[in-house]
Amino acid sequence: MTRYTGLIDQYRSRLPFAPEVRAISLGEGRTPLIRLENIPKLVGFEGEIFVKFEGLNPTGSFKDRGMTSAVTQAVHEGSRAIICASTGNTSAAAAAFAARAGITAFVLIPEGKIALGKLAQAVVHGAVVVQIQGNFDDGMRLVKEVAETAPVTIVNSINPFRLQGQKTAAFEIAEALGRAPDYHCLPVGNAGNITAHWIGYSEVSGFTTGANTLPPELRNYSTAQIVSNRPKMVGYQAAGSAPFMRGGPVKDPETVATAIRIGDPQSWKQAWVVREESGGWFDECVDEEILKTQRFLAEREGVFCEPASAASLCGALRDIKAGKIAQGSTVVCTLTGNGLKDPDIIVKGGLQGLIQVPAERAAVEKALLDRLA
Ligand SMILES: *Cc1c(COP(=O)(O)O)cnc(C)c1O
């Protein structure tokens, strides 16, 4: 048996890293592809729905895939510090991988609109946390400005090494299914992840894609054809933060799905290439439906994802009902982050099922029997 040591070692021949480049890894990747057993029956869907639970990465989101890759390259180039703007998960991942590498992480986060678990992660890993009086888009602008002169490497998804790491999720799905799914649904914030998945699916099926952000001279990896099809890529934004649906940047994005509270996506152009090449589409989900889906998935399948992640399944179930996603097809939904990062949202929604009783046997028995009746 060989020990799994993270996705760079696993896929090095298909990543822009020479054999001698030291991987900065926390064992990210190899997340479970869980087949939903109950929800398809409940909604009358005869195909298969799988969720790729990226919340089981080391820092609890898919950002680890991009961060192992971006930090490995940064360290290889001799960088001593990384910087990012973040709605939470990027800062958590940047902080952890910087700690691992022994370099400094600067993270810019929006005031107030970040899940507490994510803030705690950035702090505990020793990042320099700069809280700005603005939103993610302000933070992104500032990071670009500061990095023009300061000796820091940007590790937001505009760093092409991020998408290279993130494309490996598509490799894992293709390997697990023996083919690509018919539809792949994701929540969309900066639109880096949907682009990365398309790069990955294209590589394992022997295609090239116009959405690849890596400079051509670095694309020296093999594109061994493993499967023969590519999915339709479907991206869902939160209704209060849906620039793709409005046809232009949204100035003051608002949504409970804070991880996708982004009004001016950095990978706008690439994402529309993905839509075009894959024959997929974009749509939006309202907060109330997103939160309902988060609970539905947790209650019916035992999988607890964060609100932004639930947007993928939320949109997929609606598009199944509408017939846009064909009966009998295979659907993969990416669950981008772990629900444990943001327990507040559940507590705020009401603690159904919580019964308060005196510390007495009779009271506890009654509580049980009432519910078993
Ligand atoms: C970053 C993030 C997203 C959005 O991904 P993009 O690549 O920015 O589109 C969605 N969900 C979660 C939990 C995230 O952390």
Coordinates of C-alpha atoms and ligand atoms in Angstrom, one line a residue:
M1 CA 0.0 0.0 0.0
T2 CA 1.3 3.5 -0.8
R3 CA 0.4 6.4 1.5
Y4 CA -1.7 9.1 -0.2
T5 CA 0.3 12.3 0.0
G6 CA -1.9 14.8 -1.7
L7 CA -2.9 15.7 -5.2
I8 CA 0.4 17.1 -6.5
D9 CA 2.1 13.7 -5.9
Q10 CA -1.0 11.9 -7.2
Y11 CA -1.3 13.9 -10.5
R12 CA 2.2 15.4 -11.0
S13 CA 2.4 14.3 -14.6
R14 CA -0.7 16.2 -15.4
L15 CA 0.3 19.3 -13.4
P16 CA 2.8 22.0 -14.3
F17 CA 5.3 20.8 -11.6
A18 CA 8.6 19.2 -12.5
P19 CA 9.5 16.0 -10.5
E20 CA 12.0 17.9 -8.3
V21 CA 9.5 20.6 -7.2
R22 CA 8.7 20.1 -3.5
A23 CA 4.9 19.8 -2.9
I24 CA 3.5 21.8 0.0
S25 CA 0.6 19.5 0.9
L26 CA -1.8 18.7 3.6
G27 CA -3.1 15.5 2.0
E28 CA -5.9 17.4 0.1
G29 CA -8.0 15.8 -2.6
R30 CA -9.5 12.3 -2.7
T31 CA -12.8 13.5 -1.4
P32 CA -15.8 11.2 -1.5
L33 CA -18.2 11.1 -4.4
I34 CA -21.4 10.2 -2.6
R35 CA -24.4 8.8 -4.4
L36 CA -27.6 10.2 -3.1
E37 CA -29.9 7.4 -2.1
N38 CA -33.0 9.2 -0.9
I39 CA -33.4 12.5 -2.6
P40 CA -33.7 11.2 -6.2
K41 CA -36.6 9.0 -5.1
L42 CA -38.2 11.9 -3.2
V43 CA -38.1 14.2 -6.2
G44 CA -39.0 11.5 -8.7
F45 CA -35.7 11.5 -10.6
E46 CA -34.7 8.3 -12.3
G47 CA -31.1 9.2 -13.0
E48 CA -28.3 9.3 -10.5
I49 CA -27.2 12.3 -8.4
F50 CA -23.7 12.3 -6.9
V51 CA -22.3 14.9 -4.5
K52 CA -18.6 15.5 -4.5
F53 CA -18.0 16.5 -0.9
E54 CA -15.2 18.9 -1.0
G55 CA -15.9 20.0 2.5
L56 CA -13.8 17.0 3.5
N57 CA -10.6 18.6 2.4
P58 CA -8.1 19.5 5.2
T59 CA -9.4 23.0 5.8
G60 CA -12.9 22.1 4.8
S61 CA -13.3 23.4 1.3
F62 CA -12.1 22.8 -2.3
K63 CA -9.8 25.8 -1.9
D64 CA -7.2 23.4 -0.6
R65 CA -6.8 21.9 -4.1
G66 CA -5.9 25.3 -5.6
M67 CA -3.8 26.3 -2.6
T68 CA -1.5 23.3 -2.5
S69 CA -0.7 24.2 -6.1
A70 CA -0.4 28.0 -5.7
V71 CA 1.7 27.7 -2.6
T72 CA 3.9 25.0 -4.0
Q73 CA 4.7 27.3 -7.0
A74 CA 5.1 30.4 -4.8
V75 CA 7.6 28.6 -2.6
H76 CA 9.4 27.1 -5.6
E77 CA 9.8 30.6 -7.0
G78 CA 11.3 31.8 -3.6
S79 CA 8.3 33.8 -2.4
R80 CA 8.3 34.5 1.3
A81 CA 4.7 35.8 1.5
I82 CA 1.3 35.2 -0.1
I83 CA -1.8 37.4 -0.2
C84 CA -5.4 37.0 -1.0
A85 CA -8.8 38.6 -0.8
S86 CA -11.4 36.2 0.6
T87 CA -15.0 35.5 1.5
G88 CA -13.5 33.1 4.0
N89 CA -12.4 29.8 2.6
T90 CA -9.6 31.1 0.5
S91 CA -8.1 32.8 3.6
A92 CA -8.5 29.6 5.7
A93 CA -6.7 27.6 3.0
A94 CA -4.0 30.2 2.4
A95 CA -3.3 30.5 6.2
A96 CA -3.0 26.7 6.6
F97 CA -0.7 26.1 3.6
A98 CA 1.4 29.2 4.5
A99 CA 1.8 27.7 8.0
R100 CA 2.8 24.4 6.4
A101 CA 5.4 26.1 4.2
G102 CA 6.7 28.4 6.8
I103 CA 5.8 31.6 5.0
T104 CA 3.6 34.6 5.8
A105 CA -0.1 34.8 4.7
F106 CA -1.9 38.2 4.4
V107 CA -5.6 37.8 4.0
L108 CA -8.1 40.6 3.3
I109 CA -11.6 39.8 4.4
P110 CA -14.8 41.8 4.3
E111 CA -16.0 43.2 7.6
G112 CA -18.8 41.2 9.3
K113 CA -19.7 39.0 6.3
I114 CA -17.6 36.0 7.0
A115 CA -18.5 32.8 8.7
L116 CA -17.0 32.6 12.1
G117 CA -15.3 29.2 11.6
K118 CA -13.4 30.6 8.6
L119 CA -12.2 33.6 10.5
A120 CA -11.1 31.3 13.3
Q121 CA -9.1 29.2 10.8
A122 CA -7.2 32.2 9.4
V123 CA -6.4 33.3 13.0
V124 CA -5.3 30.0 14.3
H125 CA -3.0 29.3 11.4
G126 CA -1.3 32.6 12.1
A127 CA -2.3 34.6 9.1
V128 CA -2.2 38.4 9.2
V129 CA -5.9 39.1 8.9
V130 CA -6.8 42.5 7.5
Q131 CA -10.5 43.2 7.8
I132 CA -11.5 45.9 5.3
Q133 CA -14.6 48.2 5.5
G134 CA -15.8 46.9 2.1
N135 CA -16.8 43.7 0.3
F136 CA -14.9 40.9 -1.5
D137 CA -14.7 42.9 -4.7
D138 CA -13.0 45.8 -2.8
G139 CA -10.6 43.4 -1.3
M140 CA -9.7 41.9 -4.6
R141 CA -9.0 45.3 -6.1
L142 CA -6.8 46.2 -3.1
V143 CA -4.9 42.9 -3.3
K144 CA -4.0 43.6 -7.0
E145 CA -2.9 47.1 -6.2
V146 CA -0.8 46.2 -3.2
A147 CA 0.9 43.3 -5.0
E148 CA 2.1 45.6 -7.8
T149 CA 4.9 46.8 -5.4
A150 CA 4.9 44.6 -2.3
P151 CA 6.9 41.3 -2.4
V152 CA 3.9 39.1 -2.1
T153 CA 2.4 36.4 -4.4
I154 CA -1.3 36.6 -5.1
V155 CA -3.0 33.3 -4.4
N156 CA -6.6 34.2 -5.5
S157 CA -7.9 32.2 -8.5
I158 CA -6.4 34.8 -10.9
N159 CA -3.2 32.9 -10.1
P160 CA -3.3 30.2 -12.8
F161 CA -1.8 27.6 -10.5
R162 CA -5.0 27.7 -8.4
L163 CA -7.1 26.4 -11.3
Q164 CA -4.5 23.7 -12.1
G165 CA -4.9 22.3 -8.6
Q166 CA -8.6 22.6 -8.7
K167 CA -9.0 20.7 -12.0
T168 CA -8.0 17.5 -10.2
A169 CA -11.5 17.2 -8.8
A170 CA -12.7 16.5 -12.3
F171 CA -10.0 13.8 -12.6
E172 CA -11.2 12.1 -9.5
I173 CA -14.8 12.2 -10.6
A174 CA -14.0 10.7 -14.1
E175 CA -11.9 8.0 -12.4
A176 CA -14.7 7.1 -9.9
L177 CA -17.5 7.0 -12.5
G178 CA -15.4 5.6 -15.4
R179 CA -16.8 8.4 -17.5
A180 CA -17.7 12.1 -17.1
P181 CA -21.2 12.8 -15.8
D182 CA -23.9 14.2 -18.1
Y183 CA -24.2 17.4 -16.0
H184 CA -21.9 18.9 -13.5
C185 CA -23.4 21.6 -11.3
L186 CA -21.5 24.1 -9.1
P187 CA -22.1 27.2 -7.1
V188 CA -20.4 30.2 -8.8
G189 CA -18.6 33.1 -7.1
N190 CA -15.5 34.1 -8.9
A191 CA -16.2 31.4 -11.4
G192 CA -12.7 29.9 -11.0
N193 CA -13.9 26.5 -9.9
I194 CA -16.3 25.9 -12.8
T195 CA -13.5 26.9 -15.1
A196 CA -11.0 24.5 -13.3
H197 CA -13.4 21.6 -13.6
W198 CA -13.9 22.2 -17.3
I199 CA -10.1 22.2 -17.8
G200 CA -9.9 18.9 -15.9
Y201 CA -12.7 17.2 -17.8
S202 CA -11.3 18.5 -21.1
E203 CA -7.9 17.0 -20.3
V204 CA -9.2 13.6 -19.3
S205 CA -11.2 13.4 -22.4
G206 CA -8.4 14.5 -24.8
F207 CA -9.9 17.9 -25.6
T208 CA -8.3 21.3 -25.2
T209 CA -10.3 24.2 -23.9
G210 CA -10.2 27.9 -24.5
A211 CA -10.8 28.5 -20.9
N212 CA -7.3 27.3 -19.7
T213 CA -5.7 30.2 -17.9
L214 CA -2.2 28.6 -17.7
P215 CA 0.4 30.2 -20.1
P216 CA 0.8 27.8 -23.1
E217 CA 4.5 27.3 -22.4
L218 CA 3.6 25.7 -19.1
R219 CA 1.1 23.3 -20.5
N220 CA 3.6 20.5 -21.0
Y221 CA 1.7 17.8 -19.1
S222 CA 0.3 14.8 -20.9
T223 CA -3.4 14.8 -21.8
A224 CA -3.9 11.1 -21.7
Q225 CA -7.5 10.3 -22.8
I226 CA -9.2 8.4 -19.9
V227 CA -12.9 9.0 -20.8
S228 CA -14.6 10.0 -24.0
N229 CA -17.3 12.5 -22.9
R230 CA -17.5 15.9 -21.2
P231 CA -20.4 17.1 -19.1
K232 CA -22.6 20.1 -19.6
M233 CA -21.4 22.6 -17.0
V234 CA -24.1 24.3 -15.0
G235 CA -23.3 27.2 -12.6
Y236 CA -25.6 28.7 -10.0
Q237 CA -25.2 32.1 -8.4
A238 CA -27.2 33.5 -5.4
A239 CA -30.0 35.7 -6.6
G240 CA -28.7 38.7 -4.6
S241 CA -25.3 38.2 -6.1
A242 CA -25.8 37.1 -9.7
P243 CA -23.8 39.3 -12.1
F244 CA -24.0 36.6 -14.8
M245 CA -27.8 36.9 -14.8
R246 CA -27.8 40.7 -14.7
G247 CA -25.3 40.9 -17.5
G248 CA -22.9 43.1 -15.6
P249 CA -21.2 43.5 -12.2
V250 CA -23.4 43.7 -9.1
K251 CA -22.4 46.7 -7.0
D252 CA -23.6 45.6 -3.5
P253 CA -24.0 41.8 -3.6
E254 CA -26.0 40.3 -0.8
T255 CA -26.7 36.6 0.1
V256 CA -26.6 34.3 3.1
A257 CA -24.3 32.2 0.9
T258 CA -21.3 34.4 1.9
A259 CA -18.8 32.3 0.0
I260 CA -20.4 33.4 -3.3
R261 CA -21.1 36.9 -2.3
I262 CA -19.1 38.3 -5.2
G263 CA -20.4 41.0 -7.6
D264 CA -17.6 41.1 -10.1
P265 CA -16.3 37.5 -10.8
Q266 CA -12.6 37.4 -11.7
S267 CA -13.0 34.4 -14.2
W268 CA -16.0 36.0 -16.0
K269 CA -14.7 35.5 -19.5
Q270 CA -13.4 31.9 -18.9
A271 CA -16.7 30.9 -17.4
W272 CA -18.6 32.0 -20.4
V273 CA -16.2 30.1 -22.6
V274 CA -17.0 27.0 -20.4
R275 CA -20.8 27.6 -20.9
E276 CA -20.4 27.9 -24.6
E277 CA -18.0 24.9 -25.1
S278 CA -19.9 22.6 -22.7
G279 CA -23.5 23.5 -23.8
G280 CA -24.3 24.3 -20.2
W281 CA -26.0 27.3 -18.6
F282 CA -26.0 29.7 -15.6
D283 CA -28.9 30.4 -13.3
E284 CA -29.7 31.8 -9.9
C285 CA -31.1 30.5 -6.6
V286 CA -32.8 32.6 -3.9
D287 CA -31.4 32.5 -0.3
E288 CA -34.5 30.8 1.1
E289 CA -34.3 27.9 -1.4
I290 CA -30.6 27.5 -0.8
L291 CA -31.1 27.2 2.9
K292 CA -34.0 24.7 2.4
T293 CA -31.7 22.6 0.2
Q294 CA -28.9 22.7 2.8
R295 CA -31.3 21.3 5.4
F296 CA -32.9 18.8 3.0
L297 CA -29.5 17.3 2.1
A298 CA -28.4 17.2 5.7
E299 CA -31.7 15.6 6.9
R300 CA -32.2 13.1 4.0
E301 CA -28.7 12.1 3.2
G302 CA -26.5 12.9 6.2
V303 CA -24.3 15.4 4.4
F304 CA -23.8 18.8 5.9
C305 CA -22.5 21.4 3.5
E306 CA -22.3 25.2 3.8
P307 CA -25.0 27.4 2.3
A308 CA -23.0 28.4 -0.9
S309 CA -22.4 24.7 -1.6
A310 CA -26.1 23.9 -1.4
A311 CA -26.7 26.2 -4.4
S312 CA -25.4 23.5 -6.7
L313 CA -28.0 20.9 -5.5
C314 CA -30.7 23.6 -5.2
G315 CA -30.4 24.6 -8.8
A316 CA -30.0 21.0 -10.0
L317 CA -33.2 19.8 -8.3
R318 CA -35.1 22.8 -9.8
D319 CA -33.7 22.1 -13.3
I320 CA -34.5 18.4 -12.9
K321 CA -38.1 19.3 -12.1
A322 CA -38.2 21.7 -15.0
G323 CA -36.9 19.1 -17.4
K324 CA -33.8 21.0 -18.3
I325 CA -31.7 18.2 -16.7
A326 CA -32.9 15.1 -18.6
Q327 CA -34.5 12.2 -16.7
G328 CA -32.2 9.2 -16.5
S329 CA -29.0 11.2 -16.7
T330 CA -26.0 11.3 -14.3
V331 CA -25.6 14.5 -12.3
V332 CA -22.7 15.5 -10.1
C333 CA -23.1 18.4 -7.7
T334 CA -20.0 19.9 -6.1
L335 CA -20.4 20.6 -2.4
T336 CA -17.7 23.2 -2.1
G337 CA -17.4 23.6 1.7
N338 CA -18.2 22.0 5.0
G339 CA -21.3 23.0 6.9
L340 CA -19.4 23.0 10.2
K341 CA -17.7 26.3 9.2
D342 CA -21.0 28.2 9.7
P343 CA -23.1 26.6 12.4
D344 CA -24.7 30.1 13.1
I345 CA -26.8 29.8 10.0
I346 CA -28.5 26.7 11.3
V347 CA -28.9 28.0 14.8
K348 CA -30.5 31.2 13.4
G349 CA -32.9 29.0 11.3
G350 CA -34.3 27.5 14.5
L351 CA -33.3 24.4 16.5
Q352 CA -36.2 22.1 15.5
G353 CA -36.0 18.8 17.3
L354 CA -34.5 20.4 20.4
I355 CA -36.7 19.4 23.4
Q356 CA -36.0 20.7 26.9
V357 CA -37.0 18.5 29.8
P358 CA -36.1 18.1 33.5
A359 CA -33.2 15.7 34.2
E360 CA -35.6 12.9 35.1
R361 CA -36.1 9.4 33.5
A362 CA -39.9 9.8 33.1
A363 CA -39.5 13.1 31.2
V364 CA -36.9 11.7 28.8
E365 CA -38.9 8.6 28.2
K366 CA -42.0 10.6 27.4
A367 CA -40.0 12.8 25.0
L368 CA -38.9 9.6 23.2
L369 CA -42.2 7.9 23.2
D370 CA -44.1 11.0 21.9
R371 CA -41.9 11.0 18.9
L372 CA -42.0 7.3 18.2
A373 CA -45.8 7.2 18.3
Ligands
LIG1 C1 -14.9 29.8 -3.1 C2 -16.2 29.2 -2.9 C3 -17.1 29.1 -3.9 C4 -17.0 29.8 -5.2 O1 -16.0 29.3 -6.1 P1 -15.5 30.2 -7.3 O2 -14.3 29.5 -7.8 O3 -15.1 31.5 -6.7 O4 -16.6 30.3 -8.2 C5 -18.3 28.4 -3.7 N1 -18.5 27.8 -2.5 C6 -17.6 27.8 -1.5 C7 -17.9 27.1 -0.2 C8 -16.4 28.5 -1.7 O5 -15.5 28.6 -0.7

